[in-house]
Structures are given as structure tokens and as C-alpha cells.
Amino acid sequence: MLEDTAANGAAASMRNGVKIYGEGTAIVRALDGVSADFARGRFTAIMGPSGSGKSTLLHTLAGLDNLTEGTVHIGDTELGSLKDRELTILRREKVGFIFQAFNLIPTLNAEENITLPLSIAGKDPDEAWFNEVVSAVGLEDRLDHRPAELSGGEQQRVAAARALVTRPDIVFADEPSGNLDSKAEAELLAFMRRAVDDFSQTIVMVTHDPIAASYADRIVFLDDGDIVDEMVDPTVDSILEKMKHLGE
Amino acid sequence: MLRAALRGVIVNKLRLVLTALAIVIGVAFVAASFIFTDTINARFETLITDISAGVDVYVRPIPPETGNDLVEFGSIPDEILAQVKAVPGVRVAEGAVAGYAQFVGADGDPVGGLGPPTLGFSWTTTSDLNPMTIAPDNGRAPTGPGEVVSDLGTAETAGFGLGDTVTILTLGPPEQFEVVGLANFGSEDNLAGATTAAFELEEARRLFDLEGSYVEISVAAEEGVDAETLAADIDAATGGEFDVKTTEAANADQLSEIGEALGFLNTALLAFAAVAVFVGAFIIANTFRIIVAQRTRELALLRAIGATGGQVTRLVVIEALVVAVIASVIGVFGGIALALLLAALMNAIGFNLPEGPLTIAPRTVVIAMTVGIVVTVVAALLPARKAAKIPPVAAMHEELARTGRKPLRRRAAAGAVVTTGGVGLLLFGLFGSVANPLLLVGIGALVTFLGISILAPLAARPVASTIGWPLPLLFNITGLLAKENTARQPRRTASTASALMIGVALVVFVAIFAASIKSTINESIFDNFRADLNASSTNFQIGISPTFAEQLAELDEFDTVSSLVFDTASLEEGGTDIIVVDPLLAEEVVNLDPSPGAFAALESADGVVVSSTEMEDNGWVVGDTIVMGFPKEPETQMEILGTFGNADFGQYILNRDFYNTVYDNPFDSLVLATVAPGVDISEARVAADAIAEPYANVQIQNKDELVAEIEGQIDALLQLIFALLFLAIVIAILGITNTLALSIIERTREIGLLRAVGMTRRQTRRMVRWEGVIIALFGAVMGTGIGLFLGWAVVLALADEGLGSFAIPWGQIAVLVVASGVAGVVASIYPARKASRMNVLDAIAYE
């Protein structure tokens, strides 16, 4: 299930990742020696019960949090050795994010939110790519609206467009459809699927929702801070089946 | 509920520290002003009681109602002493004279004279009655001509010692004296900063031109004789023509005079306290508004589980109360420190306060605490009432927290009404005729500030956008975010900026006022003086010895030498400034714009020339007779002999010869000289300087130097005021820090998101920094506007008082605005740091 080297062509990988929170008796091993690779151009879902460490896995993979032990690579870059500034620039250039909520800056309109990472880097957006991404998420008419004027689904699609606009090596999504109704959820996930199929984007998504996870190519199951199982080409039914057994 | 409130204080303690600081400063000023005045009064009381210990009754001339009280003593004829001594119950009595005597230091500069008086008097030989005692091993009393005794403090300051020969300036030409003794006043080595020179009686009489008279008789009673009774007996024996008082009554008079003299200091300190407290109130209101907004969910939860709106209000108010009490207590201690600092400052500039403990009266603590507590609670009341209006459902829905804003139209109306009211009060105080215009102007200004601050949120969005427009161009996204952040919370931006607005407005106002005075003085000196050189005294209270002008007039280098005296006289409706001239020569040295023939008439008849404005106001015509009061002639019928146009120095002109008959002041205020034709001014100046040299307190200046000197004096005062107003600006800057820090906490998620998608720490800091700059500039712009208006209104109102020109110091204002921007940067250092150190994960960790 695992390959030996970090530089194996995976978009991101973790080796023996351990993350410990707290001290003394309040100690929590959120990650307990996780090793995983996330291949390029693939849509991977991370599933697991609450407290299984799936969010911690995502945060440490994305360079938002550091491991207590072990290594993380994004492409060829090992994150543990990076200073804050280098890490920030890596996130800006190599990584895209879609969070569950508070994805957007309220004072900026949709277009400005989408191009935010480029603006921060002081770069001009690639016009053609920007248009392609915007039309893919269907937001052509909403670009001059502020987040408060957008629906929840539209807000998440803006966030998705922002995640793609820099052509990152990898996109991390943390329960991106968690707050959406089923129609908006389907729209968002269909777009994410297309991003992988049409643009060869790499996506890693944390979710507890089998329907959302069914859009992925592969599912990694986490429990008690370690990978306990995985599944390729899942369907809603096969996921539900698997989860039933995991609970046992 | 109380426990919840206390917990709120503890949880928010960091946020409240900055808020509390504003209260601390305000309370400290209030406390310091009372402690300081009380302390001075108490110390002087001790000193005065100490040095008058052996005296039971003082006999003094009845003080004239007008004139310079350091010169216009009046006098007691020699024979009165015998009459006093003859009164039964008098154990011993001795007369003394007093006058102007100023030491010249080893460096040739006069000693003192810039504040405390330069006193000369006769040595009292009866030791019981003498305020001075020769210090042990420090010589003896003066017994004849050419001898002087000074106090130890003055000797030390001036750098002379026992046996030295010193030059002393008095009425006549400077003279040399031998220091035969050095003395103490009671337990002090100095009399509150005054310089003192004691001479043998006849020597003193000669120096002060008081032959055959006294200015004071001190009396000690026989054992068992009541002072009050003795005073009444002496009064009866001397025909009621003198001011006979028991020591107790005389000391009380003296103390109340000292109190009055210090009153301005008390008023000034309280005014600054008012500014500090007022600015503080804005910051307190703002902090609690933000805290309430941040705790919406928590407060809504309390409502949801059954707390009433009133209870929620009380919760916030109790929190404010706790902060207020703690801050006020610290403030009182701060006030004690400030009072000590003030005392040290007074000593440093030459007003030697007597030694002693600080006087901290219970009422000082009560007033200071009350001010701190009331202001804080009142300021927190509005946010507290808003907290009560939070619907319980807001506990579940964050969006609901932001509802319930007052419609802008209502705010606009309220702001307009308050502003109009404030401006109205201000203008009425300035241009109307009211008993206490200063108070009205002050209240008007405060209300105007309040009104503008109500209106400010309406202007915040457009103004902040305008100020911030170059930012997105310069700094791209961080600039855009900074600009948008200030515009999105217009009320918060506005109320934060309002605190700075007040400080800036006051500084701009003071700067305009000072610039206008300077420009007026500049114009008036060049318009008024026709003389090439003018001589003035460096002693604030005493002019130039008359012999100086006489000596100067003998020089061939000068064509005309004429002196002016500025003094006061009383009229039916109160005191007025008078100008005393030599009518035949005045026109050549000074431009007073007299009506034709007015000065000729003044030369030949005892009368008065009155300014045209005064004539008009009173409906007088030339030839009318008015009643004027002078020190020696309380009610004199004066014929109006003519009018004059230039009332810059005063409204009434008297002839010098007549003046000398009704005043005791022989000193010239100004000696003006025109250089003879064909003589170089610089040559004439060298000659004049040679005459002036021994006088030490005389300085000769041309017009440019005179202007420069007056401007220098104004600048010195200006710096003092700026230093104090700087405190208000510091409080305002703390307010900006506070608001930004709280906004940062509120925007944790947003900042975390920006950091997650690639904003570096440096960019984050820059974003917050520019936010601070925009807020500060917004305050500076509003403040400059109000300051310009205040300055314009006050200068206009004082046009009648001779403030002729309105000048705007654009340079200073520009510096102030730039400095405000820099202050914004400083204010944002801490919040920017905090924002850049924020944990990225906090943004993402949802629930």
C-alpha cells in the first residue's frame, strides 16, 4: 500500500507522521505514525469518525500545522525544514484550499476572492485560465458580488475557483460541502470531480459524508490517528458497507 | 450575575488594560490638580505662619485698588509709628520699608525676576518681628550704608557669599553692596523663589525713595493682650486711615492671594483633565461596544436561558464599574506622582515651593474617584443598553448579531442637532455677552466634538476610502484590504478616530491662536513703533529705572528718547489698561494715532485721551468728564481731551507728569529712542548698550529682535500646552491600538484564511498597519477641520481685544497630520504583530 520514497511522483506524502497535542495526562496522539501518498491527478477522500485525526492529517499535509515526528512532502519539498515565510509562499503557490466555512474575505468581491492568492503574491491572473475556472464553477455573472450577496453554494464554488486559480500542485478540501444543501453539494462536488478529470488536478478532501466521498477515486479510512483501511473507486453503497464494518 | 461580570473582566483583562489607562490618566490629572493646589496652600500657610510668628498686628497702608501692587504700596508717615507704640498693650512695634531690589549675578545677568518677585526691604532690628533670622555663622544684620543681607537660597543661586561685593538694581542707578549676612526665613532658606535683599532702614528708605515713611509696621502685643482688641485699638489710634489687621487675618489675606495666583494652574490642570477624561470616554465606549459585539453569542445565551435584558445591561455595567474602580484607584496614585512631578517642575523653573508633605484631602480622592467611575460607567452605558437588545436567538445565528443598527437618517439628525447646539453655544460664548464666556466656549467645544463624533460614522466610509485610495495602487491586495477594513465598520473607525480628532483639533486650535497672536504682534510692532531701538526690562514685574532714560537722552547718537509706562487704572465698570506718555515726544517714537491736537492738549492740561472705540462704546464726546481711579487718588474727575485710534496697548492715555502725582511707580515700561540723522543704527546701539550694561535688567532691541523675543515667549508657552495635549493624543493612540487589537481578534478567521492562502506575516502586518494609518489620518483630518473652525471663531471673537490678524500655521498642521499618520503606525505595532502571529489553524478549526 505504501511506496518507499517520498520523491515517488506523489503530489503529497507523509512518512511516519505523529502529531501529539497536550501534555502529561491530557496527551492526545492525533496522528499515530501515519504514512500515506497522494498521487497526482487523483481525487482522494479521507474518512473516519470524529476524533480519528482526519482534520489533523489534512492540516499537517497542507503545511498549516507541523508534525511532532515524521515528514511531509509536497512535491519534492519537505515541509518540516521550512521557515514560516517559505511555508507561506509554498501554500500560496503550490497548494489550494477549500474550507467548510469562512472561506471568503467579506470585504472583497467574488473575483477579488478568487484571485486573492495571486494578488497576495503580486501576480496577475492568467486571463484564459481564470475564465476557464470561472465558467467551470458557473460564476460568470456573480463576479462583482460580495460574499454576503452570494448563496452558500456560490460561496463554496468561489472558494473552489480560488483553490484552482493558481494551478496548485494539490488542493486540500476540509468538509467543503458540509454546510450545503444536497443540490449545492452535488454542484460543488461535480466541479471538483471535473477539475481532476479535465484539468488533472490533485485533490485531497476530508469528509464524513459517504455521498461526498463517493466522488473520489480513492478513500483512506482513518481511526485513532492511523490509517486503518482504504478503498478504490468507491460508491455510496460500498462506502456505507465499509463504514459499518469499521465500526465493529 | 456579579460572578459573570467579574469573570468577564478577568477574561477581557488585556483588552481592558488599555481602556483603563485612559481613565487612569484622566483621574490622575484631576487628583493632581487638587493635591498640588492643596499642597502649595498648606506649605505656604506653614511658611507664612512660621515667619510671622512673633507678630500680632500689622499696620499697612490701605492697598490701592489699581496699579502694580509690587510698586504701589502707599506709605505710612514716620509719626504714625510713635502713635502705634503709644497704644496700651503694645509691647514692641517697628516700621519697615520695601521696594524693588534685584541682585546682579557674577555673570552680569540679573538674578530672578522671571516669576517670583525680587524683593528689597529694611532689616527689622526687633528679632521677634523679623521674618528673617541670620543663619548661624553667617554674618550679622546690616547696620549702615553699603551693607546688605540676603537669604541663603538666593546667595546660592546667584553665586555670592558672605563678604562678597554685589551689584543691586533698585530705583536709581545700580549700586554696590557688601554682603554682611545671610539669613533664613523660618526653617526655609528662601522665600518661595523670591530674591530678597535687606538693608538698614535709612539705606532702604534712600534706595526706595521712601524717606520719612514706612510701608509696614509690625506690632507685638504685651502678654495677655488679645490681638483683635489691640488691632481695633491701633486702628482707632491711627484714625482708621490704615489697614490694621491681626497677623491671622493678614496671613489669611496673603494666602488667598497666593491661592488666586495659583488658580490658573488649577484651572489649566483641570482643563487638561477634562480633555483626557473626554477622550477617554470615547475609548471606553468603543471598547465596550466591541466587547459586547464579540460576546453577542454569550450574552444571547444568557438571554436564552432566562436572563432579562436589564440583567444583561447590568452585567456590562458592573464590568465597567469594576474596571472604573480599579483604574480610578490607580489614577489617584498617578495623581500623587503627577503632583510630585509638578512640584519638582516648579522648583526647576525657579518657583521654590516650601518643603513639606503632600496634602491629600479626602475630597480630592472622592472627586477624582467619582469622575473616573461616573465617566466610565456613563460611557459604557450605551453599549450596555445595546447588549440588552440582543435577541436570544442570536445565540444560534451569528448573522443576527449584526442587526438593530440605528437608521442613518436618525443618526444624521441627532448629530446635526448636537453639532449645531455645540457650535451655537460656542459662538454665543464668543460673541454674546455672558458672565463666564470661557466656560461656555469650553462646553460648546465639547458638545461640538460630541456632535461631530455622532456624525463621523456617516463620513467614515467615504473619507476612509478617499484617504485610502492610493493604498491598493501602492500595496496591492494588502492596501485594498486595509482600506476596505476601515470602511466596513464605519462606527468603529469613526469613534476610534474621534478620540484622536479631539487632541488634534485642540492642537490645531492652539497653533492657530498662537500664530495669530504672533502675526498680530509682528504687525503691531512694525506699525506701532517709530523708534529705531527700544529698551525693556527683563524683570516681568518691575520696569526700567528712570535714570536709564535720562542717561540715554544725554547721548548725541539719539534724536528723541521717550519712555512709555503701561499700567492699570480703575473705571466705574472695572479696571482698564492705561498708557502713560510724554505728550510732546510720543508721536516721534510710537504710533498711537491721536486726534489732531489731542497730545498738545494733554501736555497743557491734566486730563485723559481716550481710544475712539471706547468713546463710541460709552457715547462720550471730547470735553466730557469721566471718573478714574488711581492708587493715590481713588476718584479723579478727568476731562477727555482728545481721542486716539491705536488701542493695541490700552484704551486711556495719561500724561507722565500727571501720572507721577497719582502713582508711586517711577519705572519706565519701555524706553524708545530714534537715532539722530546721519548716525548709523549699529553705532548708536553700541552707545546705548554701554549705558544699559550696569542696569543688567535692561535689554535693548531693534524691532526684529523684539518680535523674535515675543515669539520666543509664545513658543515656550505653546510647547508646554502641546506637551499636555500630547497626552490626549497618546490616549487616542492607545484607543487605536485597542480597537485594532479587538478587530484583529474578531477577524481571527479572516486573517487565518489570508495566511492559509499565502499571505506572509509581513504582508499581514502591513495590512493592519495601514488600517491604523487610515484611522489616524481620518481623526487628524476631522480634528484639523474642527481646529480650523475653533481657531477662526476665537480669533474673530478676539478681534476687538486687538487680535487683528488670523494666521494659519500650515506647516505645523502638515507636520501634525503626518505625525498622526506615524502615530497610526505606532498604534498598530502591537495589533499587527498579534495578527501576524495568529495561528493559521484557528481560522479553519470550525467549532
mmCIF file of N, CA, C and O in Angstrom, chain A residues 41-86:
data_model
loop_
_atom_site.group_PDB
_atom_site.id
_atom_site.type_symbol
_atom_site.label_atom_id
_atom_site.label_comp_id
_atom_site.label_asym_id
_atom_site.label_seq_id
_atom_site.Cartn_x
_atom_site.Cartn_y
_atom_site.Cartn_z
ATOM 1 N N GLY A 41 -3.088 13.969 -9.918
ATOM 2 C CA GLY A 41 -4.245 13.802 -10.792
ATOM 3 C C GLY A 41 -5.304 12.886 -10.226
ATOM 4 O O GLY A 41 -6.133 12.354 -10.958
ATOM 5 N N ARG A 42 -5.272 12.686 -8.930
ATOM 6 C CA ARG A 42 -6.258 11.785 -8.308
ATOM 7 C C ARG A 42 -7.040 12.562 -7.258
ATOM 8 O O ARG A 42 -6.560 13.532 -6.690
ATOM 9 N N PHE A 43 -8.248 12.098 -7.013
ATOM 10 C CA PHE A 43 -9.150 12.698 -6.038
ATOM 11 C C PHE A 43 -9.228 11.734 -4.866
ATOM 12 O O PHE A 43 -9.782 10.650 -4.991
ATOM 13 N N THR A 44 -8.603 12.078 -3.748
ATOM 14 C CA THR A 44 -8.584 11.194 -2.594
ATOM 15 C C THR A 44 -9.473 11.749 -1.499
ATOM 16 O O THR A 44 -9.420 12.951 -1.212
ATOM 17 N N ALA A 45 -10.283 10.913 -0.898
ATOM 18 C CA ALA A 45 -11.086 11.333 0.250
ATOM 19 C C ALA A 45 -10.503 10.709 1.505
ATOM 20 O O ALA A 45 -10.021 9.579 1.468
ATOM 21 N N ILE A 46 -10.508 11.463 2.606
ATOM 22 C CA ILE A 46 -10.091 10.919 3.897
ATOM 23 C C ILE A 46 -11.331 10.842 4.762
ATOM 24 O O ILE A 46 -12.015 11.842 4.963
ATOM 25 N N MET A 47 -11.643 9.657 5.237
ATOM 26 C CA MET A 47 -12.843 9.469 6.056
ATOM 27 C C MET A 47 -12.459 8.905 7.414
ATOM 28 O O MET A 47 -11.374 8.354 7.589
ATOM 29 N N GLY A 48 -13.377 9.030 8.308
ATOM 30 C CA GLY A 48 -13.136 8.478 9.636
ATOM 31 C C GLY A 48 -14.050 9.142 10.627
ATOM 32 O O GLY A 48 -14.590 10.218 10.352
ATOM 33 N N PRO A 49 -14.258 8.489 11.768
ATOM 34 C CA PRO A 49 -15.153 9.072 12.775
ATOM 35 C C PRO A 49 -14.558 10.337 13.382
ATOM 36 O O PRO A 49 -13.381 10.627 13.206
ATOM 37 N N SER A 50 -15.392 11.093 14.100
ATOM 38 C CA SER A 50 -14.917 12.288 14.785
ATOM 39 C C SER A 50 -13.764 11.933 15.701
ATOM 40 O O SER A 50 -13.799 10.920 16.382
ATOM 41 N N GLY A 51 -12.717 12.749 15.682
ATOM 42 C CA GLY A 51 -11.576 12.494 16.564
ATOM 43 C C GLY A 51 -10.619 11.462 16.021
ATOM 44 O O GLY A 51 -9.667 11.075 16.693
ATOM 45 N N SER A 52 -10.839 11.015 14.768
ATOM 46 C CA SER A 52 -9.951 9.994 14.212
ATOM 47 C C SER A 52 -8.638 10.594 13.742
ATOM 48 O O SER A 52 -7.685 9.879 13.456
ATOM 49 N N GLY A 53 -8.607 11.952 13.634
ATOM 50 C CA GLY A 53 -7.370 12.611 13.221
ATOM 51 C C GLY A 53 -7.367 13.025 11.772
ATOM 52 O O GLY A 53 -6.348 13.445 11.238
ATOM 53 N N LYS A 54 -8.551 12.966 11.122
ATOM 54 C CA LYS A 54 -8.541 13.250 9.684
ATOM 55 C C LYS A 54 -8.254 14.725 9.393
ATOM 56 O O LYS A 54 -7.536 15.047 8.443
ATOM 57 N N SER A 55 -8.799 15.617 10.239
ATOM 58 C CA SER A 55 -8.504 17.038 10.014
ATOM 59 C C SER A 55 -7.035 17.340 10.292
ATOM 60 O O SER A 55 -6.389 18.090 9.553
ATOM 61 N N THR A 56 -6.493 16.691 11.341
ATOM 62 C CA THR A 56 -5.076 16.901 11.657
ATOM 63 C C THR A 56 -4.203 16.431 10.510
ATOM 64 O O THR A 56 -3.228 17.092 10.135
ATOM 65 N N LEU A 57 -4.598 15.317 9.917
ATOM 66 C CA LEU A 57 -3.844 14.799 8.779
ATOM 67 C C LEU A 57 -3.826 15.821 7.652
ATOM 68 O O LEU A 57 -2.784 16.121 7.062
ATOM 69 N N LEU A 58 -5.004 16.385 7.383
ATOM 70 C CA LEU A 58 -5.113 17.358 6.304
ATOM 71 C C LEU A 58 -4.248 18.587 6.608
ATOM 72 O O LEU A 58 -3.503 19.075 5.761
ATOM 73 N N HIS A 59 -4.358 19.094 7.864
ATOM 74 C CA HIS A 59 -3.631 20.325 8.229
ATOM 75 C C HIS A 59 -2.124 20.123 8.158
ATOM 76 O O HIS A 59 -1.390 21.005 7.700
ATOM 77 N N THR A 60 -1.674 18.973 8.585
ATOM 78 C CA THR A 60 -0.224 18.750 8.570
ATOM 79 C C THR A 60 0.275 18.522 7.145
ATOM 80 O O THR A 60 1.348 18.967 6.772
ATOM 81 N N LEU A 61 -0.557 17.851 6.330
ATOM 82 C CA LEU A 61 -0.188 17.658 4.930
ATOM 83 C C LEU A 61 -0.080 18.988 4.199
ATOM 84 O O LEU A 61 0.775 19.187 3.349
ATOM 85 N N ALA A 62 -0.982 19.937 4.574
ATOM 86 C CA ALA A 62 -1.092 21.192 3.836
ATOM 87 C C ALA A 62 -0.128 22.255 4.346
ATOM 88 O O ALA A 62 -0.097 23.364 3.838
ATOM 89 N N GLY A 63 0.638 21.923 5.390
ATOM 90 C CA GLY A 63 1.576 22.919 5.914
ATOM 91 C C GLY A 63 0.921 23.965 6.775
ATOM 92 O O GLY A 63 1.460 25.047 6.984
ATOM 93 N N LEU A 64 -0.271 23.664 7.270
ATOM 94 C CA LEU A 64 -0.932 24.591 8.176
ATOM 95 C C LEU A 64 -0.518 24.302 9.612
ATOM 96 O O LEU A 64 -0.653 25.127 10.496
ATOM 97 N N ASP A 65 -0.061 23.075 9.835
ATOM 98 C CA ASP A 65 0.336 22.659 11.177
ATOM 99 C C ASP A 65 1.555 21.758 10.989
ATOM 100 O O ASP A 65 1.738 21.184 9.912
ATOM 101 N N ASN A 66 2.397 21.685 12.021
ATOM 102 C CA ASN A 66 3.580 20.847 11.850
ATOM 103 C C ASN A 66 3.470 19.549 12.641
ATOM 104 O O ASN A 66 2.749 19.476 13.635
ATOM 105 N N LEU A 67 4.169 18.551 12.147
ATOM 106 C CA LEU A 67 4.152 17.232 12.795
ATOM 107 C C LEU A 67 5.052 17.239 14.028
ATOM 108 O O LEU A 67 6.020 18.010 14.106
ATOM 109 N N THR A 68 4.708 16.395 15.002
ATOM 110 C CA THR A 68 5.609 16.203 16.132
ATOM 111 C C THR A 68 6.798 15.343 15.702
ATOM 112 O O THR A 68 7.936 15.597 16.067
ATOM 113 N N GLU A 69 6.470 14.303 14.918
ATOM 114 C CA GLU A 69 7.521 13.447 14.339
ATOM 115 C C GLU A 69 7.119 13.102 12.919
ATOM 116 O O GLU A 69 5.954 13.178 12.569
ATOM 117 N N GLY A 70 8.106 12.700 12.123
ATOM 118 C CA GLY A 70 7.805 12.281 10.761
ATOM 119 C C GLY A 70 7.987 13.394 9.753
ATOM 120 O O GLY A 70 8.348 14.516 10.120
ATOM 121 N N THR A 71 7.751 13.072 8.485
ATOM 122 C CA THR A 71 7.971 14.060 7.428
ATOM 123 C C THR A 71 6.760 14.181 6.522
ATOM 124 O O THR A 71 5.981 13.241 6.365
ATOM 125 N N VAL A 72 6.645 15.361 5.935
ATOM 126 C CA VAL A 72 5.623 15.599 4.909
ATOM 127 C C VAL A 72 6.314 16.191 3.704
ATOM 128 O O VAL A 72 7.153 17.077 3.838
ATOM 129 N N HIS A 73 5.976 15.690 2.515
ATOM 130 C CA HIS A 73 6.467 16.283 1.279
ATOM 131 C C HIS A 73 5.307 16.808 0.469
ATOM 132 O O HIS A 73 4.268 16.148 0.367
ATOM 133 N N ILE A 74 5.465 17.997 -0.076
ATOM 134 C CA ILE A 74 4.571 18.452 -1.143
ATOM 135 C C ILE A 74 5.461 18.513 -2.358
ATOM 136 O O ILE A 74 6.423 19.291 -2.398
ATOM 137 N N GLY A 75 5.161 17.651 -3.383
ATOM 138 C CA GLY A 75 6.102 17.513 -4.489
ATOM 139 C C GLY A 75 7.431 17.047 -3.908
ATOM 140 O O GLY A 75 7.482 16.096 -3.136
ATOM 141 N N ASP A 76 8.494 17.799 -4.231
ATOM 142 C CA ASP A 76 9.812 17.412 -3.736
ATOM 143 C C ASP A 76 10.192 18.124 -2.451
ATOM 144 O O ASP A 76 11.273 17.928 -1.923
ATOM 145 N N THR A 77 9.322 18.996 -1.988
ATOM 146 C CA THR A 77 9.689 19.845 -0.864
ATOM 147 C C THR A 77 9.295 19.220 0.467
ATOM 148 O O THR A 77 8.133 18.842 0.660
ATOM 149 N N GLU A 78 10.273 19.142 1.369
ATOM 150 C CA GLU A 78 9.980 18.618 2.710
ATOM 151 C C GLU A 78 9.580 19.798 3.577
ATOM 152 O O GLU A 78 10.291 20.805 3.647
ATOM 153 N N LEU A 79 8.410 19.705 4.208
ATOM 154 C CA LEU A 79 7.851 20.881 4.883
ATOM 155 C C LEU A 79 8.511 21.181 6.221
ATOM 156 O O LEU A 79 8.590 22.323 6.648
ATOM 157 N N GLY A 80 8.980 20.142 6.890
ATOM 158 C CA GLY A 80 9.497 20.323 8.251
ATOM 159 C C GLY A 80 10.651 21.302 8.333
ATOM 160 O O GLY A 80 10.840 21.951 9.352
ATOM 161 N N SER A 81 11.412 21.439 7.258
ATOM 162 C CA SER A 81 12.601 22.280 7.308
ATOM 163 C C SER A 81 12.297 23.727 6.915
ATOM 164 O O SER A 81 13.184 24.572 6.941
ATOM 165 N N LEU A 82 11.046 23.987 6.530
ATOM 166 C CA LEU A 82 10.737 25.317 6.007
ATOM 167 C C LEU A 82 10.441 26.328 7.128
ATOM 168 O O LEU A 82 9.843 25.990 8.136
ATOM 169 N N LYS A 83 10.890 27.560 6.906
ATOM 170 C CA LYS A 83 10.531 28.649 7.819
ATOM 171 C C LYS A 83 9.128 29.117 7.473
ATOM 172 O O LYS A 83 8.597 28.816 6.411
ATOM 173 N N ASP A 84 8.563 29.924 8.373
ATOM 174 C CA ASP A 84 7.177 30.349 8.173
ATOM 175 C C ASP A 84 6.980 31.006 6.813
ATOM 176 O O ASP A 84 6.022 30.749 6.108
ATOM 177 N N ARG A 85 7.941 31.875 6.449
ATOM 178 C CA ARG A 85 7.784 32.607 5.198
ATOM 179 C C ARG A 85 7.814 31.660 3.993
ATOM 180 O O ARG A 85 7.001 31.761 3.084
ATOM 181 N N GLU A 86 8.735 30.684 4.029
ATOM 182 C CA GLU A 86 8.837 29.726 2.919
ATOM 183 C C GLU A 86 7.582 28.854 2.834
ATOM 184 O O GLU A 86 7.072 28.578 1.757
#
